[in-house]
Short mmCIF file of C-alpha atoms and ligand atoms in Angstrom, two decimals:
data_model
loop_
_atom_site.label_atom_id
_atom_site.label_comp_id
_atom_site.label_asym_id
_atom_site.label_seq_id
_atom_site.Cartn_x
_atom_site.Cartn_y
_atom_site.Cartn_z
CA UNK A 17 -25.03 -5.28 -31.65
CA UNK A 18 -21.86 -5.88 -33.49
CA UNK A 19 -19.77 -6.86 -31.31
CA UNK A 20 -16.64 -6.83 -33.47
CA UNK A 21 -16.84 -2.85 -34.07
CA UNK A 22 -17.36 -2.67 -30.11
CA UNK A 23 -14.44 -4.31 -29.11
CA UNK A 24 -12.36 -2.38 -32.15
CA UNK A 25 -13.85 1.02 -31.25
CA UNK A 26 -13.24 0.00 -27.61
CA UNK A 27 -9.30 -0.73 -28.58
CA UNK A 28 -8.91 2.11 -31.01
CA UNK A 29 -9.83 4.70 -28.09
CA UNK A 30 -7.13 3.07 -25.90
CA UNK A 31 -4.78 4.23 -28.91
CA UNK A 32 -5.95 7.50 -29.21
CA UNK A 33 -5.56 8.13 -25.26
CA UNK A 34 -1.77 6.98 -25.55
CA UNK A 35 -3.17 4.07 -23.26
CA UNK A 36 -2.98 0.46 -25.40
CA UNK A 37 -0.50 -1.17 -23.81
CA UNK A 38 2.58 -3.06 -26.72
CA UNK A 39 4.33 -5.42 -24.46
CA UNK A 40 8.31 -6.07 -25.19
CA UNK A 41 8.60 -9.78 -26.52
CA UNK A 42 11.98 -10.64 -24.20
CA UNK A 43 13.28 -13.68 -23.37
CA UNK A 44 15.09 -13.92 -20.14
CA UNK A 45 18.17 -15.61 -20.00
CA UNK A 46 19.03 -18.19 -16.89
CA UNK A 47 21.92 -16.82 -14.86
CA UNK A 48 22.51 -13.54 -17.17
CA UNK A 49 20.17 -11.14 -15.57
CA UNK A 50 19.95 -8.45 -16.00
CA UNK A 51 20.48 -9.57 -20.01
CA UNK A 52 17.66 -10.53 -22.03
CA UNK A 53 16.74 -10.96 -25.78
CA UNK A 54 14.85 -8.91 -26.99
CA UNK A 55 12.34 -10.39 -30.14
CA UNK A 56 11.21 -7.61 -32.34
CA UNK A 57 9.68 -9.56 -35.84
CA UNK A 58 12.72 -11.72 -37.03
CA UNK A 59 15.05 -9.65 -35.67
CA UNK A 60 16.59 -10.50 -31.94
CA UNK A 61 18.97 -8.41 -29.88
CA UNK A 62 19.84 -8.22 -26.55
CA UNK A 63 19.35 -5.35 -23.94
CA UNK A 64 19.79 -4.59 -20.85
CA UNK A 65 16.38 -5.03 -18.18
CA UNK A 66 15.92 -1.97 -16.04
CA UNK A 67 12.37 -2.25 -14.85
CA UNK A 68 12.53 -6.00 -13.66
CA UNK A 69 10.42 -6.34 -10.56
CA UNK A 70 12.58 -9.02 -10.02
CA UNK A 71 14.27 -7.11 -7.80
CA UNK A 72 17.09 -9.34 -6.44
CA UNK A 73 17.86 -11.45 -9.34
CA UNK A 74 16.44 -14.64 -7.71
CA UNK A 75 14.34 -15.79 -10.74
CA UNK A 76 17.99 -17.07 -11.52
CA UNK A 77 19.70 -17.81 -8.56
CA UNK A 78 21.43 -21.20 -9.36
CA UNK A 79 19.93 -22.27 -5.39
CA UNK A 80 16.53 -21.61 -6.76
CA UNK A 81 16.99 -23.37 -9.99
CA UNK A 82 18.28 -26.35 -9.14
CA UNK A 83 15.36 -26.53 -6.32
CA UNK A 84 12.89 -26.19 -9.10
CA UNK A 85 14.93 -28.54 -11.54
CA UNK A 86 14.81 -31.69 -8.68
CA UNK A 87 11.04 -31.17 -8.20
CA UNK A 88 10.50 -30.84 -11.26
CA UNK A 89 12.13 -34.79 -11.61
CA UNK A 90 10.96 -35.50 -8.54
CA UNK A 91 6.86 -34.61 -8.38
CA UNK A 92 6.43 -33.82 -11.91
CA UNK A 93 4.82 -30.52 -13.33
CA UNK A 94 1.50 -29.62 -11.68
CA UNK A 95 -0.19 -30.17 -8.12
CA UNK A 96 -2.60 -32.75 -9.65
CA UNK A 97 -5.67 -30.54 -7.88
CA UNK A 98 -7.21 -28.17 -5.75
CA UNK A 99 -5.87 -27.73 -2.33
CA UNK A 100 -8.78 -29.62 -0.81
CA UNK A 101 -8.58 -32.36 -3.12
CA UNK A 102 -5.46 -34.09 -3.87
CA UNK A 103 -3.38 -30.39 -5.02
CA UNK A 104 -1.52 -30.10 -1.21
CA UNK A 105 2.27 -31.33 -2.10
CA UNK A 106 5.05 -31.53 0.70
CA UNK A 107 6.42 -28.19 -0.70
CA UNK A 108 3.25 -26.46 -0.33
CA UNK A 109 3.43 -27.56 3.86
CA UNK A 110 7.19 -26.69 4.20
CA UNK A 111 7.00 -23.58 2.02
CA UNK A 112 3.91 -22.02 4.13
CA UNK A 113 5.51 -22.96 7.62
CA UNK A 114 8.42 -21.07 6.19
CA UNK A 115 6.60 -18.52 5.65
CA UNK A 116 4.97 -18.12 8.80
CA UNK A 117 8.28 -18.41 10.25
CA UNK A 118 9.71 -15.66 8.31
CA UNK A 119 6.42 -13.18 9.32
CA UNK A 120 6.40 -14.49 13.17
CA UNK A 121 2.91 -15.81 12.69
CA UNK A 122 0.91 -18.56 13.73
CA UNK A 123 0.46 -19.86 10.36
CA UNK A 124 0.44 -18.88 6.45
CA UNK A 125 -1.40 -19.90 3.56
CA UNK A 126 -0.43 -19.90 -0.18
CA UNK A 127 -2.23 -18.42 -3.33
CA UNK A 128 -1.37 -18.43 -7.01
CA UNK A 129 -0.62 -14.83 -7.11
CA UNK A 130 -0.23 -11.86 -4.99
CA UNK A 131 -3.31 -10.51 -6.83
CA UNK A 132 -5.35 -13.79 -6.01
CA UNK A 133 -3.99 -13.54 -1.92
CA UNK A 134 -4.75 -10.24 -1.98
CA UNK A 135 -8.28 -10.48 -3.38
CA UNK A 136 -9.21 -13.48 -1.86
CA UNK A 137 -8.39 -12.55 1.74
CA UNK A 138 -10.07 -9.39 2.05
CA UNK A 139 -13.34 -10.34 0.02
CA UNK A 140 -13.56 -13.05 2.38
CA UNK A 141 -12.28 -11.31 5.60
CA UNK A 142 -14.82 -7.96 5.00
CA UNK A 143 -17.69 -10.37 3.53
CA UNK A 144 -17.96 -12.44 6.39
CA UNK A 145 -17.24 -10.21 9.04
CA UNK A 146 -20.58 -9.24 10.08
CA UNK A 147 -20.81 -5.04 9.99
CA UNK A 148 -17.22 -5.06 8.47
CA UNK A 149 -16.38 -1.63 8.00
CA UNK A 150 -12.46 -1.76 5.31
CA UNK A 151 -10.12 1.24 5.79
CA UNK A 152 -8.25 1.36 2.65
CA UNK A 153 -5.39 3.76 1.79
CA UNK A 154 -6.17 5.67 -1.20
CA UNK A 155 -2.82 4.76 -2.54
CA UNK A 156 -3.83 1.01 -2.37
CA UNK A 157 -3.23 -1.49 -5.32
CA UNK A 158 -5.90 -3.00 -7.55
CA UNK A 159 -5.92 -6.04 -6.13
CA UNK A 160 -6.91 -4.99 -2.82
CA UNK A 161 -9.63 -2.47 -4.24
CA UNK A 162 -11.27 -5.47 -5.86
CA UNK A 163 -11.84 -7.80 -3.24
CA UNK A 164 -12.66 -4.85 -0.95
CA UNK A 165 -15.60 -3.72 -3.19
CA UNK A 166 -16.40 -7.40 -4.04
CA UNK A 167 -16.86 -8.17 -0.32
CA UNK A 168 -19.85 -5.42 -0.62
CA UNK A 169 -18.51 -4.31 3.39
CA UNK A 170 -18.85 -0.94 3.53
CA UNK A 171 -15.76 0.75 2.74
CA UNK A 172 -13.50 4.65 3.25
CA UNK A 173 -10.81 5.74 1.57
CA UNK A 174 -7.98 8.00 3.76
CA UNK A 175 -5.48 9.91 2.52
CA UNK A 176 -2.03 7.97 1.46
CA UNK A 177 0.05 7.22 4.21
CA UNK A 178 -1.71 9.51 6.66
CA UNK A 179 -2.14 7.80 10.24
CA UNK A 180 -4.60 11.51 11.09
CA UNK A 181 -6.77 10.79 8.46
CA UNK A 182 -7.25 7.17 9.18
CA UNK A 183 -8.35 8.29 12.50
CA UNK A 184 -10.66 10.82 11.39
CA UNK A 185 -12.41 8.58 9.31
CA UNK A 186 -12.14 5.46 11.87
CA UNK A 187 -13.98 8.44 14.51
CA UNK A 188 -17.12 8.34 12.34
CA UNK A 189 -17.24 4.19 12.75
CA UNK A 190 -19.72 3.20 15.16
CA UNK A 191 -17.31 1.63 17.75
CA UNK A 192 -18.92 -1.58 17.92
CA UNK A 193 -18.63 -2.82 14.58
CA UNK A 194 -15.48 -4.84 13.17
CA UNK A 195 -12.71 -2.99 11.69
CA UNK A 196 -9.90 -3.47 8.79
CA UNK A 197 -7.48 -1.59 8.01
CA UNK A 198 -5.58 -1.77 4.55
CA UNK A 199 -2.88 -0.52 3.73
CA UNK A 200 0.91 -1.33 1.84
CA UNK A 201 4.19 -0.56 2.83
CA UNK A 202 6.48 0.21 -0.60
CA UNK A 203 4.22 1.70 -2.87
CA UNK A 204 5.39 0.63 -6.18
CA UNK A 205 5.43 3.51 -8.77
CA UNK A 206 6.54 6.60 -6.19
CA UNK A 207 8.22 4.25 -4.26
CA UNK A 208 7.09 6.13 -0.71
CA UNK A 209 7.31 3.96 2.40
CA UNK A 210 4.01 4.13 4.70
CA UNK A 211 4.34 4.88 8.47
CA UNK A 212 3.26 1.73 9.71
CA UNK A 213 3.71 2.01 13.42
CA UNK A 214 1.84 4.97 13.57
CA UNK A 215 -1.06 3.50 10.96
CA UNK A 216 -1.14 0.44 13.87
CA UNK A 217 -1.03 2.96 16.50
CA UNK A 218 -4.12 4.37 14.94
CA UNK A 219 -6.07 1.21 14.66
CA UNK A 220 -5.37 -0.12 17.80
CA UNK A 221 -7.14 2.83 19.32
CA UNK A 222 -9.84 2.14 17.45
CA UNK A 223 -9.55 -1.86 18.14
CA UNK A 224 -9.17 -2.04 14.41
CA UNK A 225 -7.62 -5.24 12.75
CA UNK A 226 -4.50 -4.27 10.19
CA UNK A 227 -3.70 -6.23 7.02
CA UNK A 228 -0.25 -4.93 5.12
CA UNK A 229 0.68 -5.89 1.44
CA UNK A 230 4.19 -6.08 1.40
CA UNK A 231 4.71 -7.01 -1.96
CA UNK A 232 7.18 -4.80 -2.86
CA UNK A 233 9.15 -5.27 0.06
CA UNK A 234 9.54 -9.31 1.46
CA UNK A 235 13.09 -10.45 0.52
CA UNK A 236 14.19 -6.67 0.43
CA UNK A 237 13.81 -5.20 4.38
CA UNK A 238 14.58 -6.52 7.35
CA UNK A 239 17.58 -8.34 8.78
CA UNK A 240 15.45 -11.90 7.13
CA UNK A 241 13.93 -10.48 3.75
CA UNK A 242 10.65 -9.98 6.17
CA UNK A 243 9.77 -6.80 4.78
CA UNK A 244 9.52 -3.00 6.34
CA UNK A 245 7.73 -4.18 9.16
CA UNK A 246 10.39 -6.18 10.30
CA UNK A 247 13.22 -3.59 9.74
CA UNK A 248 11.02 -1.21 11.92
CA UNK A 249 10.48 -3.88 14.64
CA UNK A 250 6.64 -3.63 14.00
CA UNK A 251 5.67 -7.47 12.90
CA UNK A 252 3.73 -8.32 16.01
CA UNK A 253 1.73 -4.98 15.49
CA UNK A 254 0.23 -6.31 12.24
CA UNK A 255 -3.02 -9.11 12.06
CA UNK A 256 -2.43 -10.26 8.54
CA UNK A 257 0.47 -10.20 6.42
CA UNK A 258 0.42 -10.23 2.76
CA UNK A 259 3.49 -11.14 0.28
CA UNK A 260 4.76 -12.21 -3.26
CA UNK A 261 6.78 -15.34 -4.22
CA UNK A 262 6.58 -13.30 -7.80
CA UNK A 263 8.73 -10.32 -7.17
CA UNK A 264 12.09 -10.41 -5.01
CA UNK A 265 11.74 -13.97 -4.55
CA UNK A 266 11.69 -14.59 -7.91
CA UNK A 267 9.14 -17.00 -8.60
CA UNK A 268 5.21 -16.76 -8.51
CA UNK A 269 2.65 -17.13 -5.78
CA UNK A 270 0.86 -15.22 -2.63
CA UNK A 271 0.47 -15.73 0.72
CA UNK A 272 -0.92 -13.94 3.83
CA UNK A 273 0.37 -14.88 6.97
CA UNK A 274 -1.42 -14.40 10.34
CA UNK A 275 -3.15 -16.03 13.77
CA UNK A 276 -3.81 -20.03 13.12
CA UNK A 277 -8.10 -18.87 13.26
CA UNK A 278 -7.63 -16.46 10.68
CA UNK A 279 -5.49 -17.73 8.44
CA UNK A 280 -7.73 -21.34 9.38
CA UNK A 281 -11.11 -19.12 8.41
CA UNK A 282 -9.43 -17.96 4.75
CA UNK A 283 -8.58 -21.00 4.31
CA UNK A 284 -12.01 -22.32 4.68
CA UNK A 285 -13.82 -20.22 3.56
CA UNK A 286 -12.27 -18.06 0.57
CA UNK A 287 -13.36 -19.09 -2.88
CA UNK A 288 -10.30 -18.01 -4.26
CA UNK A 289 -8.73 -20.17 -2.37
CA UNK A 290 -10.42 -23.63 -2.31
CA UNK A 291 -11.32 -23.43 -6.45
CA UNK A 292 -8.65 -23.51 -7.60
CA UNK A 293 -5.47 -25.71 -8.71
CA UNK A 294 -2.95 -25.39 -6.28
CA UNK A 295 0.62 -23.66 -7.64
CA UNK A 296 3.21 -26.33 -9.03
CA UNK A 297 5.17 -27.86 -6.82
CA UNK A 298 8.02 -27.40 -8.39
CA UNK A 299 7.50 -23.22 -7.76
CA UNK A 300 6.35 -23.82 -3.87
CA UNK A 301 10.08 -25.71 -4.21
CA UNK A 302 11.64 -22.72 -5.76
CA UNK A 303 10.24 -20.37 -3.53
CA UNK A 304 11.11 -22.23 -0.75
CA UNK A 305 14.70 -22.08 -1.85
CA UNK A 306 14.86 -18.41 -2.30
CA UNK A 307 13.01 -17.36 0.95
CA UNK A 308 15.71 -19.67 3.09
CA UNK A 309 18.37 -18.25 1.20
CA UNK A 310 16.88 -14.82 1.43
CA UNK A 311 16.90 -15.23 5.34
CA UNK A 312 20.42 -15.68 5.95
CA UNK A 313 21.67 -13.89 2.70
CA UNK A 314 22.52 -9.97 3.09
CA UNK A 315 24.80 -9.80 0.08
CA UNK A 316 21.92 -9.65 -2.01
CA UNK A 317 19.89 -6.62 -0.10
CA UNK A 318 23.07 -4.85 0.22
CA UNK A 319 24.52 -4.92 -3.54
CA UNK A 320 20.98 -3.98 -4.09
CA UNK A 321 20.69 -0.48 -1.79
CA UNK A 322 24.37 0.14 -3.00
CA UNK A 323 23.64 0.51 -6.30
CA UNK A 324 20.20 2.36 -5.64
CA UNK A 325 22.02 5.08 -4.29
CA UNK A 326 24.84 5.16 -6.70
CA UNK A 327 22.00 5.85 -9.35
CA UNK A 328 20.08 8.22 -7.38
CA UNK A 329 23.67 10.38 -6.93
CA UNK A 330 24.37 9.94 -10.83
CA UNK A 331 21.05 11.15 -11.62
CA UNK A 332 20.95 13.87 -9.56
CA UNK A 333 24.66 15.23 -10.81
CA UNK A 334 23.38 14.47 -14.28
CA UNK A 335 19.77 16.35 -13.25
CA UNK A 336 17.97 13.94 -14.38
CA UNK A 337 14.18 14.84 -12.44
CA UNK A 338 13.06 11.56 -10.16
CA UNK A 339 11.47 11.00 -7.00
CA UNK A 340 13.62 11.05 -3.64
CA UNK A 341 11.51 8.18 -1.88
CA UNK A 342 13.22 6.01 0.78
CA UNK A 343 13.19 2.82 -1.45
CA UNK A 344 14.22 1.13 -3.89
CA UNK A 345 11.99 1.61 -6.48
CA UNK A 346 13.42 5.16 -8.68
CA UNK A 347 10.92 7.11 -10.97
CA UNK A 348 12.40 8.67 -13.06
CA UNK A 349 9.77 11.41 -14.11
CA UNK A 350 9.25 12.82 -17.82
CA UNK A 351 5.54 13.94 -16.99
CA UNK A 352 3.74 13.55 -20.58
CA UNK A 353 2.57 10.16 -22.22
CA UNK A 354 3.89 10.80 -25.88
CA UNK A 355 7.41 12.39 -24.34
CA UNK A 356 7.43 8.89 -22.07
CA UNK A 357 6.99 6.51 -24.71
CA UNK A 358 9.66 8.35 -26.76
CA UNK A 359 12.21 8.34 -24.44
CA UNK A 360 11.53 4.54 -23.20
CA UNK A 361 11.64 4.04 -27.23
CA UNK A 362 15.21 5.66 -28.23
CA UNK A 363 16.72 3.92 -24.89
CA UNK A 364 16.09 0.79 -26.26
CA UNK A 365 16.60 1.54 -30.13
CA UNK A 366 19.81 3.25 -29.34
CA UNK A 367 21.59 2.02 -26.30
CA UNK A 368 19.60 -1.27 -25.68
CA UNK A 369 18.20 -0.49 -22.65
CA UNK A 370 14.66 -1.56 -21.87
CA UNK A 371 12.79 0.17 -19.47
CA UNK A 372 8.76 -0.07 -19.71
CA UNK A 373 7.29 3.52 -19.65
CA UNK A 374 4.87 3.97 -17.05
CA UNK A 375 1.41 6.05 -18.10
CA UNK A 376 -1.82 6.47 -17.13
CA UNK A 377 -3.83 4.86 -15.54
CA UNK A 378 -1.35 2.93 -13.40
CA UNK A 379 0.45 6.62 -12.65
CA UNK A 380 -1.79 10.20 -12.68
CA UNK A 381 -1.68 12.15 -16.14
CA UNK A 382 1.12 14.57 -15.89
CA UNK A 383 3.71 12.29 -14.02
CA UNK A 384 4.12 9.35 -16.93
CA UNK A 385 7.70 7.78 -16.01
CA UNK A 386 10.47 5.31 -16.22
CA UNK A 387 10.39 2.77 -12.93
CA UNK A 388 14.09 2.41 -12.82
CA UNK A 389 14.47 -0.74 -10.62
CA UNK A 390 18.28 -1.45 -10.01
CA UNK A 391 19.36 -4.74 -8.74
CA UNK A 392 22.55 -6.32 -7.55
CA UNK A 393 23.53 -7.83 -11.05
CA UNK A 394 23.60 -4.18 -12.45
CA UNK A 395 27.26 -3.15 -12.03
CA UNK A 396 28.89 -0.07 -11.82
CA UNK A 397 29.82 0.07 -15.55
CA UNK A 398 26.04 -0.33 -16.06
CA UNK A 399 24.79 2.06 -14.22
CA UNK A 400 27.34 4.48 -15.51
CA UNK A 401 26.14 3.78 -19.28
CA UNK A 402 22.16 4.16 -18.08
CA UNK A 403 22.91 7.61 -16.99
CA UNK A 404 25.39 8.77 -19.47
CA UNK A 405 21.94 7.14 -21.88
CA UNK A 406 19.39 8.89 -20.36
CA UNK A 407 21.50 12.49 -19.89
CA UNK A 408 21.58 12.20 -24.10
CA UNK A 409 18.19 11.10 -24.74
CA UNK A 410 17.60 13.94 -21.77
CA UNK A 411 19.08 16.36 -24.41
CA UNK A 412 17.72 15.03 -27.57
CA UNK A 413 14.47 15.34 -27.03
CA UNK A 414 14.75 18.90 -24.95
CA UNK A 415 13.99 18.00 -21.64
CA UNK A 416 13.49 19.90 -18.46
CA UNK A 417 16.35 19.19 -15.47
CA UNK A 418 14.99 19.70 -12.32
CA UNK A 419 15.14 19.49 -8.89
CA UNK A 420 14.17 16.13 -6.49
CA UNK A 421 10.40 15.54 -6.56
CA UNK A 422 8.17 14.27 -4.15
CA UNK A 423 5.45 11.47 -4.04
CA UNK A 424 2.34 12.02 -6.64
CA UNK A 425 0.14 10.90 -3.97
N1 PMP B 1 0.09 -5.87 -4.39
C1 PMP B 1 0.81 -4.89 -4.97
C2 PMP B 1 1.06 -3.64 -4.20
C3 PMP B 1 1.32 -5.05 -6.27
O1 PMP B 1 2.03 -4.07 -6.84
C4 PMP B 1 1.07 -6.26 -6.96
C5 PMP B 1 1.57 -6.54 -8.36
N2 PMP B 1 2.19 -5.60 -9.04
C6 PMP B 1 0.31 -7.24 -6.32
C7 PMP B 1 -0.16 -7.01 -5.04
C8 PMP B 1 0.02 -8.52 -7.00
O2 PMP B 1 1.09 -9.40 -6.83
P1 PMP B 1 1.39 -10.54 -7.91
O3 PMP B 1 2.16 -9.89 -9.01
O4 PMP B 1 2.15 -11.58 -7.16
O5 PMP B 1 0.07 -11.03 -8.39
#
């Protein structure tokens, strides 16, 4: 074989499908989110960041910076090892009692990523339950679907977000046999929020466990940065709780949180757990520092939903088509690949404003987008130039106005 022409035919049909992916070469700035440069050859500008999933800003919070900066002096860069073996630091302890704290669970236990947490824990969790049988919304992210089919458990998919389809398909389980139920609760590219009480209402009928990614959603609900389930008053209805240090709190890292035994059993006996080199401590420090603040902090969550719904009303008086979801995550839809790039393209050429279009395979053909993702450092006067942006870009290129759409899903 020649392996060269493989991987270049392989690359070259990515281009021809509109799917190779050209990342933007930014540099983010410390305390001037949502400002970046932008590095484009030898030429360097700066734009405006509209599809940060740091939601909140907290990547630069000066609390979580100078938390970072005195570890940093303090234990040096890396963990010096796996968990097991010399890689547990102080911050690691403190950071996943926090944790717990924040979820109302026995216990928590830390990953590198949100991908790794989520992987890890349910390959382990459907592996090693004997009979395991995974309910897994069809809406569910990658990282779940991989360490649900790596577990080899027998597996069925139910429709997004539908609580009588999860019972329909948890009716053909033989009753005996142990039970998971996966699911998230902010889906991240429509946005929709899932019904989680009646999803646990479900599975307790069933004597099903429940396992919730809240990824896009810790730091942003709840009275404590908890997540949906807390602002519905549903924590205690969950078994396992999975989050991101990555996303609203600004850093990097997983976590699930749960019952001392389960979280005990992950921890003992997930690979991609105990292999590994243990995060920094200098991020379980930052992390820490942005979950406390997080806790007590509204201002942030607030400035955020205020200027989510300013943008939603400016869209829809400018008719720009996007997705009425209760979050705040806002597609903006343009609904064709080519027409997406192009319009992500001429933001940033001619207003410098960056925003990452969205195509398949992460979104279904036919609803290719913008992920507008508005945090509290956008102010008014920015918002104001986005959609005055997109309403000429709108024109230029002879797009539709519509109406409000709903979830792709
Ligand atoms: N779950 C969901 C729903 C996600 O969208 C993502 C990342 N986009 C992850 C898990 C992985 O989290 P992380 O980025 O921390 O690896």
């Amino acid at each position: 074989m020649d392996y060269s022409v493989f991987f270049t035919n392989a690359l070259e049909g990515l281009r021809q499908e509109g799917r190779y992916r050209v990342f933007a070469d930014i540099e983010r700035m410390a305390g001037a989110f949502p400002h970046a440069r932008l590095h484009e050859g030898d030429r360097v500008r700066e734009v405006m960041v509209w599809c940060s999933n740091d939601y909140l800003g907290m990547g630069q919070h000066e609390k979580v910076r100078s938390a970072m900066h005195q570890s940093l002096d303090l234990s040096g860069a890396g963990a010096g090892g796996t968990r097991n073996i010399a890689g547990t630091n102080h911050a690691h302890v403190l950071l996943e009692r926090e944790l717990a704290d924040l979820h109302r669970k026995e216990a928590a236990l830390l990953f590198t990523s949100g991908y790794v947490s989520n992987w890890a824990a349910l390959s382990t969790l459907a592996a090693k339950l004997p009979g395991c049988v995974v309910l897994s919304d069809a809406g569910n992210h990658a990282s779940m679907i991989e360490g649900i089919r790596h577990s080899r458990a027998d597996y069925r998919i139910f429709k997004h977000n539908s609580p009588e389809d999860l019972a329909r398909c948890l009716e053909q389980v033989e009753p005996d046999r142990p039970k998971l139920v996966a699911f998230e609760s902010v889906y991240s590219m429509d946005g929709d929020i899932a019904p989680i009480k009646e999803l646990c209402d479900v599975a307790d009928r069933y004597n099903a466990m429940t396992y919730l990614d809240e990824v896009h959603a810790v730091g942003l609900y709840g009275r404590r940065g908890a997540g949906v389930a807390e602002r519905d008053g549903v924590m205690d209805r969950l078994t396992i709780v999975q989050g991101t240090l990555g996303k609203a709190f600004g850093v990097v890292g997983g976590y699930i949180a749960s019952t001392g035994p389960i979280v005990d059993f992950v921890r003992s006996f997930a690979s991609g757990f105990i292999f590994t080199t243990a995060l920094p401590p200098m991020l379980a420090a930052g992390a820490l520092a942005s979950v406390r603040h997080l806790k007590t902090s509204q201002s942030e969550r607030r400035a955020q939903q205020d200027r989510v719904r300013m943008l939603r009303d400016k869209l829809d008086a400018a008719g720009i088509p996007h997705m009425h979801n209760p979050s705040h995550i806002v597609p903006v839809v343009v609904g064709d690949a080519a027409k997406c790039r192009a319009v992500s393209d001429r933001l940033l050429d001619g207003f410098d404003i960056y925003i990452q279009p969205i195509n398949y395979p992460t979104v279904p053909r036919g609803t290719e987008r913008l992920r507008i993702t508005p945090s509290p450092l956008h102010s008014y006067e920015d918002i104001d130039y986005l959609v005055d942006a997109l309403d000429a870009v709108w024109s230029q290129h002879h797009l539709a106005r519509t109406r409000p759409i709903g979830p792709t899903m």
